[in-house]
CSV table of C-alpha atoms in Angstrom, one decimal:
chain,number,residue,atom,x,y,z
A,6,ALA,CA,-13.8,11.6,0.1
A,7,GLN,CA,-14.5,10.3,-3.3
A,8,SER,CA,-15.6,6.8,-3.9
A,9,VAL,CA,-15.7,4.7,-7.0
A,10,THR,CA,-18.0,1.8,-7.9
A,11,GLN,CA,-17.3,-0.8,-10.5
A,12,LEU,CA,-20.4,-2.9,-10.4
A,13,ASP,CA,-19.1,-5.7,-12.6
A,14,SER,CA,-16.3,-7.7,-11.0
A,15,GLN,CA,-16.0,-10.0,-14.1
A,16,VAL,CA,-16.9,-9.5,-17.7
A,17,PRO,CA,-16.5,-12.3,-20.2
A,18,VAL,CA,-16.8,-11.4,-23.8
A,19,PHE,CA,-16.1,-13.1,-27.1
A,20,GLU,CA,-13.2,-11.9,-29.3
A,21,GLU,CA,-14.1,-9.1,-31.7
A,22,ALA,CA,-17.3,-8.3,-29.8
A,23,PRO,CA,-17.8,-4.9,-28.2
A,24,VAL,CA,-17.4,-4.3,-24.5
A,25,GLU,CA,-18.4,-1.7,-21.9
A,26,LEU,CA,-16.9,-1.6,-18.4
A,27,ARG,CA,-19.0,0.5,-16.0
A,28,CYS,CA,-17.7,3.0,-13.5
A,29,ASN,CA,-19.6,5.4,-11.3
A,30,TYR,CA,-18.2,7.8,-8.8
A,31,SER,CA,-19.6,9.8,-5.9
A,32,SER,CA,-20.7,13.3,-6.8
A,33,SER,CA,-18.3,16.3,-6.6
A,34,VAL,CA,-18.1,19.7,-8.1
A,35,SER,CA,-15.3,18.7,-10.4
A,36,VAL,CA,-13.2,15.6,-10.7
A,37,TYR,CA,-10.4,14.0,-12.6
A,38,LEU,CA,-11.2,10.5,-13.9
A,39,PHE,CA,-8.8,7.7,-15.0
A,40,TRP,CA,-8.9,4.2,-16.3
A,41,TYR,CA,-6.0,1.9,-15.7
A,42,VAL,CA,-5.2,-1.6,-17.0
A,43,GLN,CA,-3.3,-4.3,-15.2
A,44,TYR,CA,-2.0,-7.2,-17.1
A,45,PRO,CA,-1.0,-10.4,-15.2
A,46,ASN,CA,1.9,-9.9,-12.9
A,47,GLN,CA,2.4,-6.3,-14.0
A,48,GLY,CA,1.8,-2.9,-12.5
A,49,LEU,CA,-1.0,-0.6,-13.5
A,50,GLN,CA,-0.8,1.2,-16.9
A,51,LEU,CA,-2.8,4.4,-17.7
A,52,LEU,CA,-5.3,3.8,-20.4
A,53,LEU,CA,-6.9,7.2,-20.6
A,54,LYS,CA,-7.9,10.2,-18.5
A,55,TYR,CA,-10.5,12.9,-18.3
A,56,LEU,CA,-9.4,16.3,-17.0
A,57,SER,CA,-11.7,18.8,-18.7
A,58,GLY,CA,-13.1,19.6,-22.2
A,59,SER,CA,-14.6,17.0,-24.5
A,60,THR,CA,-16.6,14.4,-22.6
A,61,LEU,CA,-15.4,11.6,-25.0
A,62,VAL,CA,-11.9,10.6,-24.2
A,63,LYS,CA,-9.8,8.3,-26.4
A,64,GLY,CA,-7.0,6.2,-25.0
A,65,ILE,CA,-4.5,3.6,-25.9
A,66,ASN,CA,-5.3,0.2,-27.5
A,67,GLY,CA,-8.5,1.4,-29.0
A,68,PHE,CA,-10.3,2.1,-25.8
A,69,GLU,CA,-12.5,5.2,-25.1
A,70,ALA,CA,-14.5,6.5,-22.2
A,71,GLU,CA,-17.3,9.0,-21.9
A,72,PHE,CA,-17.7,11.3,-18.9
A,73,ASN,CA,-21.3,11.8,-18.0
A,74,LYS,CA,-21.6,14.4,-15.2
A,75,SER,CA,-25.4,14.1,-14.7
A,76,GLN,CA,-25.0,10.3,-14.2
A,77,THR,CA,-21.6,10.6,-12.4
A,78,SER,CA,-20.3,7.9,-14.7
A,79,PHE,CA,-17.2,7.2,-16.7
A,80,HIS,CA,-17.8,4.0,-18.6
A,81,LEU,CA,-15.0,2.4,-20.6
A,82,ARG,CA,-15.7,1.0,-24.1
A,83,LYS,CA,-14.1,-0.8,-27.0
A,84,PRO,CA,-15.9,-1.7,-30.2
A,85,SER,CA,-14.0,-4.9,-30.9
A,86,VAL,CA,-11.9,-6.7,-28.3
A,87,HIS,CA,-8.8,-8.8,-28.8
A,88,ILE,CA,-7.4,-11.7,-26.8
A,89,SER,CA,-4.7,-9.4,-25.6
A,90,ASP,CA,-7.2,-7.2,-23.9
A,91,THR,CA,-7.7,-9.8,-21.2
A,92,ALA,CA,-6.7,-8.0,-18.0
A,93,GLU,CA,-8.0,-6.2,-14.9
A,94,TYR,CA,-9.3,-2.7,-15.4
A,95,PHE,CA,-9.5,-0.1,-12.7
A,96,CYS,CA,-11.4,3.1,-12.7
A,97,ALA,CA,-10.0,5.9,-10.5
A,98,VAL,CA,-11.1,9.4,-9.5
A,99,SER,CA,-9.8,12.4,-7.6
A,100,ASP,CA,-10.8,15.9,-6.6
A,101,PRO,CA,-8.4,18.3,-8.4
A,102,GLY,CA,-7.1,19.4,-5.0
A,103,ALA,CA,-6.6,15.9,-3.6
A,104,ASN,CA,-3.3,14.2,-3.0
A,105,ASN,CA,-4.3,10.8,-4.1
A,106,LEU,CA,-6.5,8.8,-6.4
A,107,PHE,CA,-9.4,6.7,-5.2
A,108,PHE,CA,-9.7,3.4,-7.1
A,109,GLY,CA,-12.6,1.0,-7.8
A,110,THR,CA,-12.3,-2.7,-7.0
A,111,GLY,CA,-11.6,-3.5,-10.6
A,112,THR,CA,-13.2,-5.4,-13.4
A,113,ARG,CA,-11.6,-8.5,-14.8
A,114,LEU,CA,-12.2,-8.6,-18.5
A,115,THR,CA,-11.8,-12.1,-20.1
A,116,VAL,CA,-11.8,-12.3,-23.9
A,117,ILE,CA,-12.9,-15.7,-25.1
A,118,PRO,CA,-11.5,-17.0,-28.4
B,30,GLY,CA,15.3,5.5,-14.7
B,31,ALA,CA,12.8,4.7,-17.4
B,32,GLY,CA,10.1,3.5,-15.1
B,33,VAL,CA,9.2,3.0,-11.4
B,34,SER,CA,11.3,0.1,-10.0
B,35,GLN,CA,10.2,-1.9,-7.0
B,36,SER,CA,12.1,-4.6,-5.1
B,37,PRO,CA,11.9,-7.3,-4.2
B,38,SER,CA,9.2,-8.5,-6.7
B,39,ASN,CA,8.2,-11.3,-4.3
B,40,LYS,CA,8.8,-11.6,-0.6
B,41,VAL,CA,7.8,-14.4,1.7
B,42,THR,CA,8.2,-13.8,5.4
B,43,GLU,CA,7.2,-15.4,8.7
B,44,LYS,CA,4.6,-13.9,10.8
B,45,GLY,CA,6.1,-11.4,13.3
B,46,LYS,CA,9.1,-10.5,11.2
B,47,ASP,CA,9.8,-7.1,9.8
B,48,VAL,CA,10.0,-6.4,6.1
B,49,GLU,CA,11.3,-3.5,4.0
B,50,LEU,CA,9.9,-2.8,0.5
B,51,ARG,CA,11.8,-0.5,-1.8
B,52,CYS,CA,10.6,1.9,-4.5
B,53,ASP,CA,12.8,3.8,-7.0
B,54,PRO,CA,10.6,6.4,-8.8
B,55,ILE,CA,11.0,8.0,-12.2
B,56,SER,CA,13.8,10.6,-12.1
B,57,GLY,CA,12.3,14.0,-11.7
B,58,HIS,CA,9.0,12.9,-10.3
B,59,THR,CA,8.5,14.7,-7.1
B,60,ALA,CA,5.4,12.9,-5.9
B,61,LEU,CA,5.5,9.3,-4.7
B,62,TYR,CA,2.7,7.1,-3.5
B,63,TRP,CA,2.3,3.7,-1.9
B,64,TYR,CA,-0.8,1.6,-2.4
B,65,ARG,CA,-1.8,-1.9,-1.2
B,66,GLN,CA,-3.7,-4.2,-3.5
B,67,SER,CA,-5.5,-7.0,-1.7
B,68,LEU,CA,-7.4,-9.7,-3.5
B,69,GLY,CA,-10.8,-8.5,-4.6
B,70,GLN,CA,-10.5,-5.2,-2.8
B,71,GLY,CA,-9.0,-2.8,-5.3
B,72,LEU,CA,-6.2,-0.4,-4.4
B,73,GLU,CA,-5.9,1.0,-0.9
B,74,PHE,CA,-4.0,4.3,-0.5
B,75,LEU,CA,-1.3,4.1,2.1
B,76,ILE,CA,1.0,7.2,2.0
B,77,TYR,CA,2.0,10.1,-0.2
B,78,PHE,CA,5.2,12.0,-0.4
B,79,GLN,CA,5.5,15.4,-2.3
B,80,GLY,CA,8.9,17.0,-2.4
B,81,ASN,CA,10.1,18.1,1.0
B,82,SER,CA,6.7,18.5,2.5
B,83,ALA,CA,5.5,16.3,5.4
B,84,PRO,CA,4.0,13.1,4.0
B,85,ASP,CA,0.3,12.3,4.0
B,86,LYS,CA,0.2,9.2,6.1
B,87,SER,CA,-3.6,9.1,6.4
B,88,GLY,CA,-3.9,5.7,4.7
B,89,LEU,CA,-1.5,3.8,6.8
B,90,PRO,CA,-3.6,1.0,8.5
B,91,SER,CA,-1.7,0.8,11.7
B,92,ASP,CA,1.5,2.0,13.5
B,93,ARG,CA,3.3,-1.1,12.3
B,94,PHE,CA,3.5,0.5,8.9
B,95,SER,CA,5.9,3.3,8.2
B,96,ALA,CA,7.6,4.8,5.2
B,97,GLU,CA,10.4,7.2,4.4
B,98,ARG,CA,11.8,8.9,1.3
B,99,THR,CA,15.4,9.7,1.3
B,100,GLY,CA,16.8,12.6,-0.7
B,101,GLY,CA,13.4,13.1,-2.5
B,102,SER,CA,14.0,9.9,-4.5
B,103,VAL,CA,14.0,6.3,-3.2
B,104,SER,CA,11.3,5.3,-0.7
B,105,THR,CA,11.2,2.4,1.7
B,106,LEU,CA,7.9,1.0,3.1
B,107,THR,CA,8.5,-0.9,6.4
B,108,ILE,CA,6.1,-3.2,8.0
B,109,GLN,CA,6.9,-4.3,11.5
B,110,ARG,CA,5.8,-7.5,13.2
B,111,THR,CA,4.0,-8.7,10.0
B,112,GLN,CA,0.6,-10.3,10.2
B,113,GLN,CA,-1.1,-12.7,7.8
B,114,GLU,CA,-3.6,-9.9,6.8
B,115,ASP,CA,-0.6,-7.9,5.6
B,116,SER,CA,-0.3,-10.3,2.7
B,117,ALA,CA,-1.0,-8.3,-0.5
B,118,VAL,CA,0.7,-6.7,-3.5
B,119,TYR,CA,2.3,-3.4,-2.5
B,120,LEU,CA,2.4,-0.9,-5.4
B,121,CYS,CA,4.5,2.2,-5.7
B,122,ALA,CA,3.7,5.0,-8.1
B,123,SER,CA,5.3,8.3,-8.9
B,124,SER,CA,4.0,11.5,-10.6
B,125,LEU,CA,5.1,14.9,-11.7
B,126,ALA,CA,4.5,17.5,-9.1
B,127,GLY,CA,1.6,15.8,-7.4
B,128,LEU,CA,-1.5,14.5,-9.0
B,129,ARG,CA,-2.8,17.6,-10.9
B,130,GLY,CA,-4.2,15.4,-13.6
B,131,HIS,CA,-1.0,13.8,-14.6
B,132,GLY,CA,-2.0,10.4,-13.3
B,133,TYR,CA,0.5,8.0,-11.9
B,134,THR,CA,3.2,5.7,-13.3
B,135,PHE,CA,3.1,2.5,-11.3
B,136,GLY,CA,5.8,0.0,-10.6
B,137,SER,CA,5.2,-3.7,-11.0
B,138,GLY,CA,4.7,-4.2,-7.3
B,139,THR,CA,6.0,-6.4,-4.5
B,140,ARG,CA,4.0,-9.4,-3.7
B,141,LEU,CA,4.2,-9.9,0.1
B,142,THR,CA,3.2,-13.3,1.6
B,143,VAL,CA,3.1,-13.7,5.3
B,144,VAL,CA,3.2,-17.3,6.5
């Protein structure tokens, strides 16, 4: 089974600064990769996904992520964060033939004014 | 409906009681998933329904947990004889025709507290 590692449980960053949230997954022949965001007291919302093709994926709210097969990573980035980006971010992975997604333990992003 | 609807949003129950959590998926989504989100532990897969196929129950933590999906739409997750370690947010998600790269649409969850 797949596994996902999000090494940073908490990331504080000042408003308008860049941010990178790290995600690594266990190796597989091919995978689908996802980032989800969870705002307080809400469900998870899809930010972006990688299925195939270009390794740089752009998502909503100015976020992007880069798939790196050799490093089995799918780090999430944003060049300039806003207060409203404060939330929990989850990386998820699946094998194309799998029934379900495997989630990381999440990274809490706190944007400081 | 426009999104995945879960009820109740919050549930407090006494240890040993049974609880039922409801999920109403997006109309037309044939796949339905239940996950459990415990503090600091990410999301734990519980069960998966796809159309009329037998559900994938591989994630259910014990035989106190069960789920059904009636008419290919609404699903109910039942926890019998609740324990304090069952306290968590239970999330439901639905998807078009199984995962296949579509990702999930999640509900807002049911926060279960066992006292």
